[in-house]
Amino acid sequence: MADTSSAPLLPRKKSPSSAAQYTRCASHAGDELRSFRACLRWMCVDHTDGLRSAGSWAVFFLLAVAAPSAVTLALPASAPQRPFDGQVQASLTLAAALAYFSLSSFLRVGLRRLLCIDRLRHDSDEVRAGYTAQLNRSFRILACFLVPCSLAEAAYEAYWYWAAAPFRSPWWNAAVCALDVASWVYRTAIFFMICVLFRVICYLQVLRMVGFAREFGRFAEVAVVLEHHRRIREQLRRISHRYRRFIILCLVLVTASQFAALLATTRPHATINLATAGELALCSVSLVVGLLVCLHSAAKITHKTQSITSVAAAWHADATIHAFDNDLEDPDPALPASTGYMAPANAYRLASGEESDDDDDDDARSEDSLDDSKLVPFQVNNMCFQKRQALVTYLENNRAGITVYGFVVDRTWLHALFMIEFSLVMWLLGKTVGIS
């Protein structure tokens, strides 16, 4: 039997057809998702069978619910008080519960479908290579978020248990400190993991939109471009439907926790120092960073998707201008009479500013160069002005993107959200410290 440890997730077929070049295969332990599976197992979010699912739920209740509750109840009454500890533990536990339940729900469809791996067979080699690189890079991004927060939390807990010494035995202090840090790291890792997964999925759509824009440079048929755009819209609709509940609940949770923190720290006679509010600040930073990762990823893919309309309009205008120039002013006798509308092969690069205006001698260009400014047949007997205009009109009235219950997550939505949050903050500060 052949070794599958290095078999690709989407193996090539011995077919010259580009549509049949890649095919789906069953998941196995040695494919490109082995790192994700290992990470999920180490984080105890493995629901591949009943036994592992029960173990994952047991670890979640132990580290996310039982551990922080036991630490809070085990501290003696004589220990220095941490006035914001209850709020911190509640915020982290709720965030971890939201992330864990969402991940458990997402993984029911399979990791390959969750990461849109099964859709890569329709994309180009460049999109596949970029997505594979992003999959490998996602763990570095997760480490960049998790490691600093974990080190800061470990340093804070070590400082507090060393300075306060709530238990007489140093071994008890060390054990409770380790349990507290483990609970913090677990809950933060679960929350960051789902945010990074959402970022990776959105990055795939960005790669697809870049490849979609290049379809205009290759002068694909209107039907092909339309089918490609509809496929991307359908994929974005599925992603939005899958993540919309997590995004809206995460937004509500982070907003509520931050307003509670602001209200607690601005109340009269509140003691604010490193020992009392350090953990609260670290918790707030972790939750806000995770939310910003999700909102930035959603807004980025929405912006990329909506900007394709300007690319299509530039392509339409450039093709129309060159068509009339060729037909009326300087017709090329070497072209067939049925060509109709003409356009240069580098029209998209000219429209997007990626091509210089310097014209070199034709002899200096290689015969197989793709950067050829000679006029080529533009959709013989198939493309016309009305088809291009219909495509541009369709793109103008069908702008895809990430949506949350019908609201498109774009820059305008983020600006409105910021103004609402800012107004609430100013209102709360006016009620507490007298800012008007």
Tab-separated table of C-alpha atoms in Angstrom:
chain	number	residue	atom	x	y	z
A	1	MET	CA	0.000	0.000	0.000
A	2	ALA	CA	1.357	3.436	-0.870
A	3	ASP	CA	2.417	5.734	1.900
A	4	THR	CA	-0.042	8.588	2.394
A	5	SER	CA	2.013	10.587	4.869
A	6	SER	CA	2.995	13.128	2.251
A	7	ALA	CA	0.008	12.842	-0.059
A	8	PRO	CA	-1.512	16.199	-0.971
A	9	LEU	CA	-4.969	17.143	0.147
A	10	LEU	CA	-6.018	17.845	-3.453
A	11	PRO	CA	-3.963	15.448	-5.602
A	12	ARG	CA	-3.423	16.047	-9.295
A	13	LYS	CA	-5.077	13.859	-11.847
A	14	LYS	CA	-3.453	12.808	-15.073
A	15	SER	CA	-5.874	14.836	-17.133
A	16	PRO	CA	-5.005	17.786	-19.356
A	17	SER	CA	-8.300	19.447	-18.580
A	18	SER	CA	-7.955	22.286	-16.088
A	19	ALA	CA	-11.412	21.564	-14.693
A	20	ALA	CA	-10.449	17.954	-13.922
A	21	GLN	CA	-6.928	18.725	-12.789
A	22	TYR	CA	-7.795	18.437	-9.125
A	23	THR	CA	-10.223	16.164	-7.381
A	24	ARG	CA	-11.444	15.626	-3.847
A	25	CYS	CA	-9.930	12.940	-1.684
A	26	ALA	CA	-10.669	11.574	1.737
A	27	SER	CA	-9.020	13.205	4.723
A	28	HIS	CA	-6.129	11.323	6.266
A	29	ALA	CA	-3.581	11.906	9.011
A	30	GLY	CA	-0.828	13.074	6.670
A	31	ASP	CA	-2.556	15.766	4.632
A	32	GLU	CA	-2.095	19.533	4.852
A	33	LEU	CA	-4.577	19.767	7.745
A	34	ARG	CA	-2.600	17.557	10.108
A	35	SER	CA	-1.320	20.642	11.961
A	36	PHE	CA	-4.862	21.908	12.492
A	37	ARG	CA	-6.001	18.520	13.730
A	38	ALA	CA	-3.036	18.294	16.104
A	39	CYS	CA	-3.745	21.805	17.386
A	40	LEU	CA	-7.394	20.979	17.999
A	41	ARG	CA	-6.413	17.787	19.825
A	42	TRP	CA	-3.947	19.644	22.041
A	43	MET	CA	-6.631	22.228	22.769
A	44	CYS	CA	-9.053	19.379	23.532
A	45	VAL	CA	-11.528	20.370	20.826
A	46	ASP	CA	-11.684	16.993	19.117
A	47	HIS	CA	-15.105	15.601	18.223
A	48	THR	CA	-14.086	12.889	15.772
A	49	ASP	CA	-15.686	10.175	17.908
A	50	GLY	CA	-17.765	9.833	21.034
A	51	LEU	CA	-14.880	9.155	23.425
A	52	ARG	CA	-12.808	12.131	22.308
A	53	SER	CA	-15.876	14.337	22.305
A	54	ALA	CA	-16.634	13.390	25.909
A	55	GLY	CA	-13.021	14.079	26.867
A	56	SER	CA	-13.136	17.479	25.164
A	57	TRP	CA	-16.275	18.468	27.029
A	58	ALA	CA	-14.776	17.269	30.316
A	59	VAL	CA	-11.618	19.346	29.799
A	60	PHE	CA	-13.717	22.383	28.886
A	61	PHE	CA	-15.815	22.205	32.045
A	62	LEU	CA	-12.700	21.520	34.127
A	63	LEU	CA	-10.522	24.394	32.865
A	64	ALA	CA	-13.146	26.935	31.808
A	65	VAL	CA	-15.699	26.543	34.593
A	66	ALA	CA	-14.496	24.425	37.514
A	67	ALA	CA	-10.912	25.702	37.778
A	68	PRO	CA	-11.642	29.464	38.047
A	69	SER	CA	-14.553	28.802	40.402
A	70	ALA	CA	-12.424	26.545	42.616
A	71	VAL	CA	-9.575	29.077	42.758
A	72	THR	CA	-11.962	31.873	43.743
A	73	LEU	CA	-13.617	29.764	46.453
A	74	ALA	CA	-10.326	28.355	47.749
A	75	LEU	CA	-8.755	31.736	48.495
A	76	PRO	CA	-8.963	32.454	52.226
A	77	ALA	CA	-10.806	35.498	53.488
A	78	SER	CA	-7.547	36.950	54.806
A	79	ALA	CA	-6.032	37.090	51.291
A	80	PRO	CA	-5.755	40.496	49.600
A	81	GLN	CA	-8.879	41.245	47.654
A	82	ARG	CA	-8.962	41.366	43.872
A	83	PRO	CA	-12.008	43.556	43.190
A	84	PHE	CA	-12.148	42.848	39.460
A	85	ASP	CA	-11.444	39.117	39.573
A	86	GLY	CA	-15.086	38.077	39.312
A	87	GLN	CA	-15.647	40.229	36.247
A	88	VAL	CA	-12.467	38.935	34.599
A	89	GLN	CA	-13.340	35.288	35.202
A	90	ALA	CA	-16.910	35.748	33.981
A	91	SER	CA	-15.800	37.525	30.787
A	92	LEU	CA	-13.181	34.910	29.921
A	93	THR	CA	-15.486	31.988	30.690
A	94	LEU	CA	-18.287	33.407	28.558
A	95	ALA	CA	-15.870	34.128	25.688
A	96	ALA	CA	-14.423	30.618	25.900
A	97	ALA	CA	-17.905	29.081	26.035
A	98	LEU	CA	-18.984	31.047	22.970
A	99	ALA	CA	-15.862	30.004	21.061
A	100	TYR	CA	-16.071	26.361	22.158
A	101	PHE	CA	-19.746	25.936	21.279
A	102	SER	CA	-19.148	27.660	17.930
A	103	LEU	CA	-16.155	25.450	17.126
A	104	SER	CA	-18.079	22.330	18.097
A	105	SER	CA	-20.889	23.364	15.781
A	106	PHE	CA	-18.521	24.239	12.915
A	107	LEU	CA	-16.568	20.986	13.143
A	108	ARG	CA	-19.698	18.932	12.558
A	109	VAL	CA	-19.396	19.705	8.840
A	110	GLY	CA	-15.760	18.584	8.828
A	111	LEU	CA	-12.508	20.511	8.961
A	112	ARG	CA	-12.034	20.391	5.196
A	113	ARG	CA	-15.438	21.926	4.513
A	114	LEU	CA	-15.005	24.429	7.327
A	115	LEU	CA	-11.759	25.704	5.783
A	116	CYS	CA	-13.258	25.543	2.257
A	117	ILE	CA	-10.594	23.058	1.132
A	118	ASP	CA	-13.068	21.124	-1.009
A	119	ARG	CA	-13.678	24.280	-3.090
A	120	LEU	CA	-10.027	24.713	-4.051
A	121	ARG	CA	-10.348	22.339	-6.979
A	122	HIS	CA	-12.106	25.141	-8.874
A	123	ASP	CA	-9.292	27.645	-8.283
A	124	SER	CA	-5.926	28.302	-9.894
A	125	ASP	CA	-2.553	27.007	-8.743
A	126	GLU	CA	-1.692	30.462	-7.437
A	127	VAL	CA	-4.751	30.524	-5.179
A	128	ARG	CA	-3.975	27.016	-3.886
A	129	ALA	CA	-0.352	27.907	-3.159
A	130	GLY	CA	-1.326	31.132	-1.389
A	131	TYR	CA	-3.943	29.386	0.724
A	132	THR	CA	-1.533	26.612	1.695
A	133	ALA	CA	1.008	29.221	2.790
A	134	GLN	CA	-1.681	31.019	4.786
A	135	LEU	CA	-2.695	27.775	6.501
A	136	ASN	CA	0.891	27.290	7.641
A	137	ARG	CA	1.169	30.937	8.687
A	138	SER	CA	-2.003	30.845	10.762
A	139	PHE	CA	-0.250	29.065	13.642
A	140	ARG	CA	2.381	31.782	13.813
A	141	ILE	CA	-0.409	34.345	13.993
A	142	LEU	CA	-2.080	32.365	16.765
A	143	ALA	CA	1.235	32.206	18.629
A	144	CYS	CA	1.741	35.959	18.207
A	145	PHE	CA	-1.583	36.550	19.942
A	146	LEU	CA	-1.418	33.822	22.558
A	147	VAL	CA	2.212	33.799	23.722
A	148	PRO	CA	2.439	37.462	24.867
A	149	CYS	CA	-0.898	37.248	26.694
A	150	SER	CA	0.079	33.974	28.357
A	151	LEU	CA	3.475	35.266	29.459
A	152	ALA	CA	1.946	38.459	30.815
A	153	GLU	CA	-0.710	36.494	32.699
A	154	ALA	CA	1.873	34.063	34.102
A	155	ALA	CA	4.043	36.962	35.267
A	156	TYR	CA	1.066	38.701	36.865
A	157	GLU	CA	-0.166	35.582	38.666
A	158	ALA	CA	3.341	34.722	39.878
A	159	TYR	CA	3.779	38.259	41.197
A	160	TRP	CA	0.409	38.252	42.962
A	161	TYR	CA	0.788	34.830	44.593
A	162	TRP	CA	4.351	35.652	45.627
A	163	ALA	CA	3.452	39.068	47.100
A	164	ALA	CA	0.098	38.146	48.631
A	165	ALA	CA	0.922	34.555	49.674
A	166	PRO	CA	-2.730	33.642	50.357
A	167	PHE	CA	-1.782	30.118	51.524
A	168	ARG	CA	0.722	29.233	54.195
A	169	SER	CA	2.401	26.551	52.130
A	170	PRO	CA	4.416	27.786	49.112
A	171	TRP	CA	3.537	24.561	47.321
A	172	TRP	CA	-0.145	25.381	47.570
A	173	ASN	CA	0.541	28.860	46.242
A	174	ALA	CA	2.462	27.402	43.292
A	175	ALA	CA	-0.227	24.799	42.550
A	176	VAL	CA	-3.096	27.287	42.631
A	177	CYS	CA	-1.065	29.738	40.541
A	178	ALA	CA	-0.385	27.050	37.915
A	179	LEU	CA	-4.070	26.087	37.816
A	180	ASP	CA	-5.078	29.720	37.415
A	181	VAL	CA	-2.607	30.253	34.564
A	182	ALA	CA	-3.650	27.018	32.822
A	183	SER	CA	-7.293	28.051	32.967
A	184	TRP	CA	-6.457	31.489	31.556
A	185	VAL	CA	-4.340	30.093	28.700
A	186	TYR	CA	-6.974	27.518	27.765
A	187	ARG	CA	-9.830	30.008	27.605
A	188	THR	CA	-7.780	32.585	25.706
A	189	ALA	CA	-6.487	29.974	23.246
A	190	ILE	CA	-10.001	28.756	22.451
A	191	PHE	CA	-11.150	32.308	21.775
A	192	PHE	CA	-8.144	33.221	19.617
A	193	MET	CA	-8.364	29.943	17.695
A	194	ILE	CA	-11.794	30.594	16.244
A	195	CYS	CA	-10.827	34.184	15.384
A	196	VAL	CA	-7.752	32.969	13.482
A	197	LEU	CA	-9.834	30.331	11.688
A	198	PHE	CA	-12.211	33.028	10.500
A	199	ARG	CA	-9.273	35.119	9.308
A	200	VAL	CA	-7.856	32.200	7.306
A	201	ILE	CA	-11.205	31.528	5.629
A	202	CYS	CA	-11.578	35.198	4.698
A	203	TYR	CA	-8.039	35.245	3.300
A	204	LEU	CA	-8.992	32.474	0.888
A	205	GLN	CA	-11.787	34.645	-0.462
A	206	VAL	CA	-9.321	37.526	-0.883
A	207	LEU	CA	-7.108	35.255	-2.984
A	208	ARG	CA	-10.114	34.244	-5.046
A	209	MET	CA	-11.075	37.858	-5.669
A	210	VAL	CA	-7.546	38.640	-6.863
A	211	GLY	CA	-7.771	35.742	-9.297
A	212	PHE	CA	-11.253	36.842	-10.301
A	213	ALA	CA	-9.971	40.334	-11.137
A	214	ARG	CA	-7.372	38.802	-13.403
A	215	GLU	CA	-10.123	37.148	-15.417
A	216	PHE	CA	-10.691	40.539	-16.983
A	217	GLY	CA	-7.018	40.647	-17.991
A	218	ARG	CA	-7.430	37.315	-19.763
A	219	PHE	CA	-10.711	38.421	-21.347
A	220	ALA	CA	-12.772	35.499	-20.188
A	221	GLU	CA	-16.282	35.123	-21.493
A	222	VAL	CA	-19.016	37.003	-19.696
A	223	ALA	CA	-20.711	33.716	-18.821
A	224	VAL	CA	-17.502	32.415	-17.214
A	225	VAL	CA	-16.988	35.620	-15.228
A	226	LEU	CA	-20.621	35.587	-14.127
A	227	GLU	CA	-20.415	31.973	-13.003
A	228	HIS	CA	-17.204	32.683	-11.085
A	229	HIS	CA	-18.778	35.655	-9.319
A	230	ARG	CA	-21.875	33.658	-8.393
A	231	ARG	CA	-19.702	30.900	-6.955
A	232	ILE	CA	-17.864	33.433	-4.795
A	233	ARG	CA	-21.159	34.979	-3.658
A	234	GLU	CA	-22.480	31.573	-2.654
A	235	GLN	CA	-19.306	30.820	-0.713
A	236	LEU	CA	-19.503	34.161	1.107
A	237	ARG	CA	-23.151	33.509	1.901
A	238	ARG	CA	-22.257	30.195	3.529
A	239	ILE	CA	-19.434	31.760	5.526
A	240	SER	CA	-21.720	34.580	6.666
A	241	HIS	CA	-24.465	32.168	7.674
A	242	ARG	CA	-21.975	30.034	9.590
A	243	TYR	CA	-20.212	32.846	11.467
A	244	ARG	CA	-22.913	35.489	11.858
A	245	ARG	CA	-24.095	34.240	15.243
A	246	PHE	CA	-20.553	34.104	16.593
A	247	ILE	CA	-19.746	37.613	15.314
A	248	ILE	CA	-22.838	39.245	16.771
A	249	LEU	CA	-22.562	37.421	20.126
A	250	CYS	CA	-18.852	38.206	20.316
A	251	LEU	CA	-19.595	41.864	19.636
A	252	VAL	CA	-22.254	41.962	22.354
A	253	LEU	CA	-20.052	40.099	24.843
A	254	VAL	CA	-16.968	42.263	24.301
A	255	THR	CA	-19.016	45.464	24.403
A	256	ALA	CA	-20.745	44.449	27.632
A	257	SER	CA	-17.478	43.391	29.286
A	258	GLN	CA	-15.739	46.623	28.324
A	259	PHE	CA	-18.581	48.788	29.589
A	260	ALA	CA	-18.655	46.807	32.835
A	261	ALA	CA	-14.894	47.308	33.182
A	262	LEU	CA	-15.234	51.036	32.482
A	263	LEU	CA	-18.033	51.355	35.011
A	264	ALA	CA	-16.071	49.432	37.654
A	265	THR	CA	-12.845	51.420	37.212
A	266	THR	CA	-14.516	54.855	37.174
A	267	ARG	CA	-16.669	54.377	40.245
A	268	PRO	CA	-15.829	56.456	43.332
A	269	HIS	CA	-13.099	55.143	45.636
A	270	ALA	CA	-12.027	52.479	43.125
A	271	THR	CA	-8.470	51.253	43.749
A	272	ILE	CA	-6.617	51.072	40.437
A	273	ASN	CA	-3.088	49.669	40.403
A	274	LEU	CA	-1.144	46.785	38.906
A	275	ALA	CA	-2.141	44.332	41.613
A	276	THR	CA	-5.873	45.017	41.354
A	277	ALA	CA	-6.483	46.014	37.713
A	278	GLY	CA	-3.623	44.351	35.827
A	279	GLU	CA	-5.608	41.208	35.092
A	280	LEU	CA	-8.624	43.258	34.027
A	281	ALA	CA	-6.528	45.196	31.508
A	282	LEU	CA	-5.047	41.997	30.099
A	283	CYS	CA	-8.491	40.417	29.758
A	284	SER	CA	-9.842	43.495	27.979
A	285	VAL	CA	-6.944	43.572	25.525
A	286	SER	CA	-7.368	39.880	24.694
A	287	LEU	CA	-11.088	40.139	23.998
A	288	VAL	CA	-10.808	43.348	21.977
A	289	VAL	CA	-7.960	41.967	19.839
A	290	GLY	CA	-9.946	38.838	19.000
A	291	LEU	CA	-12.991	40.892	18.014
A	292	LEU	CA	-10.891	43.252	15.879
A	293	VAL	CA	-9.357	40.298	14.021
A	294	CYS	CA	-12.833	39.080	13.042
A	295	LEU	CA	-14.152	42.511	12.065
A	296	HIS	CA	-11.019	43.401	10.092
A	297	SER	CA	-11.110	40.120	8.173
A	298	ALA	CA	-14.806	40.483	7.346
A	299	ALA	CA	-14.445	44.116	6.266
A	300	LYS	CA	-11.396	43.316	4.142
A	301	ILE	CA	-13.043	40.602	2.078
A	302	THR	CA	-16.183	42.747	1.721
A	303	HIS	CA	-14.092	45.651	0.436
A	304	LYS	CA	-12.230	43.403	-2.000
A	305	THR	CA	-15.466	41.905	-3.263
A	306	GLN	CA	-17.209	45.226	-3.770
A	307	SER	CA	-14.184	46.797	-5.470
A	308	ILE	CA	-14.506	44.299	-8.329
A	309	THR	CA	-17.217	46.582	-9.727
A	310	SER	CA	-14.678	49.315	-10.490
A	311	VAL	CA	-12.384	46.755	-12.131
A	312	ALA	CA	-15.239	45.540	-14.325
A	313	ALA	CA	-16.193	49.109	-15.264
A	314	ALA	CA	-12.589	49.915	-16.217
A	315	TRP	CA	-12.397	46.701	-18.238
A	316	HIS	CA	-15.656	47.527	-20.021
A	317	ALA	CA	-14.591	51.081	-20.841
A	318	ASP	CA	-11.139	50.030	-22.009
A	319	ALA	CA	-12.501	47.251	-24.213
A	320	THR	CA	-15.100	49.564	-25.755
A	321	ILE	CA	-12.586	52.334	-26.492
A	322	HIS	CA	-10.118	49.965	-28.101
A	323	ALA	CA	-12.906	48.334	-30.084
A	324	PHE	CA	-13.909	51.620	-31.703
A	325	ASP	CA	-10.269	52.635	-32.191
A	326	ASN	CA	-9.597	49.429	-34.068
A	327	ASP	CA	-12.741	49.473	-36.155
A	328	LEU	CA	-12.807	53.126	-37.172
A	329	GLU	CA	-9.322	54.582	-37.047
A	330	ASP	CA	-6.672	51.933	-37.531
A	331	PRO	CA	-8.139	48.564	-38.475
A	332	ASP	CA	-5.777	45.635	-38.523
A	333	PRO	CA	-6.052	43.725	-41.827
A	334	ALA	CA	-4.347	40.698	-40.264
A	335	LEU	CA	-7.355	40.071	-38.000
A	336	PRO	CA	-10.385	38.094	-39.195
A	337	ALA	CA	-13.417	40.049	-40.277
A	338	SER	CA	-15.664	38.423	-37.664
A	339	THR	CA	-13.646	39.682	-34.746
A	340	GLY	CA	-16.039	42.470	-33.839
A	341	TYR	CA	-14.817	44.122	-30.672
A	342	MET	CA	-11.090	44.230	-30.077
A	343	ALA	CA	-8.958	44.923	-27.033
A	344	PRO	CA	-5.274	44.675	-26.149
A	345	ALA	CA	-4.163	41.670	-24.111
A	346	ASN	CA	-2.774	43.994	-21.434
A	347	ALA	CA	-5.920	46.130	-21.169
A	348	TYR	CA	-6.579	45.207	-17.551
A	349	ARG	CA	-3.037	46.086	-16.518
A	350	LEU	CA	-3.289	49.389	-18.370
A	351	ALA	CA	-6.578	50.201	-16.653
A	352	SER	CA	-5.245	49.331	-13.210
A	353	GLY	CA	-1.991	51.261	-13.646
A	354	GLU	CA	0.234	48.199	-13.539
A	355	GLU	CA	1.621	48.714	-17.032
A	356	SER	CA	4.113	51.408	-18.058
A	357	ASP	CA	3.481	53.642	-21.045
A	358	ASP	CA	6.879	53.006	-22.585
A	359	ASP	CA	6.688	51.116	-25.863
A	360	ASP	CA	9.672	48.913	-26.562
A	361	ASP	CA	10.620	47.500	-29.909
A	362	ASP	CA	8.702	44.349	-30.836
A	363	ASP	CA	11.938	42.519	-31.555
A	364	ALA	CA	13.029	43.004	-27.943
A	365	ARG	CA	10.079	41.000	-26.662
A	366	SER	CA	10.176	37.257	-26.402
A	367	GLU	CA	7.849	35.280	-28.592
A	368	ASP	CA	6.098	33.624	-25.647
A	369	SER	CA	5.722	36.819	-23.597
A	370	LEU	CA	2.299	37.432	-22.091
A	371	ASP	CA	2.931	41.180	-22.054
A	372	ASP	CA	1.950	41.706	-25.688
A	373	SER	CA	0.209	44.928	-26.690
A	374	LYS	CA	-0.854	43.722	-30.127
A	375	LEU	CA	-4.577	43.555	-30.692
A	376	VAL	CA	-6.056	40.101	-30.301
A	377	PRO	CA	-9.532	38.787	-31.137
A	378	PHE	CA	-11.914	39.768	-28.362
A	379	GLN	CA	-14.492	37.021	-27.916
A	380	VAL	CA	-15.091	36.185	-31.564
A	381	ASN	CA	-18.835	36.105	-32.385
A	382	ASN	CA	-19.618	35.957	-28.653
A	383	MET	CA	-18.773	39.170	-26.811
A	384	CYS	CA	-20.511	42.459	-27.468
A	385	PHE	CA	-21.102	45.764	-25.809
A	386	GLN	CA	-24.484	44.735	-24.391
A	387	LYS	CA	-23.040	41.669	-22.675
A	388	ARG	CA	-20.276	43.658	-21.009
A	389	GLN	CA	-22.741	46.340	-19.954
A	390	ALA	CA	-25.065	43.705	-18.512
A	391	LEU	CA	-22.190	42.210	-16.530
A	392	VAL	CA	-21.190	45.598	-15.090
A	393	THR	CA	-24.811	46.332	-14.171
A	394	TYR	CA	-25.098	42.945	-12.482
A	395	LEU	CA	-21.959	43.559	-10.418
A	396	GLU	CA	-23.171	47.020	-9.407
A	397	ASN	CA	-26.446	45.630	-8.081
A	398	ASN	CA	-25.124	42.390	-6.558
A	399	ARG	CA	-22.290	43.399	-4.279
A	400	ALA	CA	-21.237	40.401	-2.259
A	401	GLY	CA	-19.545	40.381	1.125
A	402	ILE	CA	-19.730	39.124	4.690
A	403	THR	CA	-23.134	39.872	6.182
A	404	VAL	CA	-24.516	39.677	9.716
A	405	TYR	CA	-28.265	39.112	9.581
A	406	GLY	CA	-28.584	41.198	6.419
A	407	PHE	CA	-26.127	43.947	7.379
A	408	VAL	CA	-23.001	44.014	5.212
A	409	VAL	CA	-19.821	44.171	7.306
A	410	ASP	CA	-18.013	46.905	5.377
A	411	ARG	CA	-16.281	50.145	6.301
A	412	THR	CA	-19.552	52.042	6.539
A	413	TRP	CA	-20.901	49.452	8.970
A	414	LEU	CA	-17.718	49.690	11.045
A	415	HIS	CA	-17.920	53.502	11.106
A	416	ALA	CA	-21.515	53.322	12.339
A	417	LEU	CA	-20.532	50.753	14.957
A	418	PHE	CA	-17.672	52.951	16.150
A	419	MET	CA	-19.947	55.975	16.513
A	420	ILE	CA	-22.474	53.958	18.520
A	421	GLU	CA	-19.758	52.610	20.819
A	422	PHE	CA	-18.196	56.053	21.209
A	423	SER	CA	-21.561	57.604	22.069
A	424	LEU	CA	-22.192	54.965	24.720
A	425	VAL	CA	-18.735	55.502	26.215
A	426	MET	CA	-19.233	59.256	26.434
A	427	TRP	CA	-22.670	58.765	27.975
A	428	LEU	CA	-21.255	56.397	30.587
A	429	LEU	CA	-18.374	58.732	31.400
A	430	GLY	CA	-20.854	61.573	31.748
A	431	LYS	CA	-22.768	59.550	34.335
A	432	THR	CA	-19.676	58.478	36.306
A	433	VAL	CA	-16.948	61.144	36.140
A	434	GLY	CA	-19.006	64.067	34.840
A	435	ILE	CA	-17.697	64.347	31.262
A	436	SER	CA	-20.215	66.141	29.054
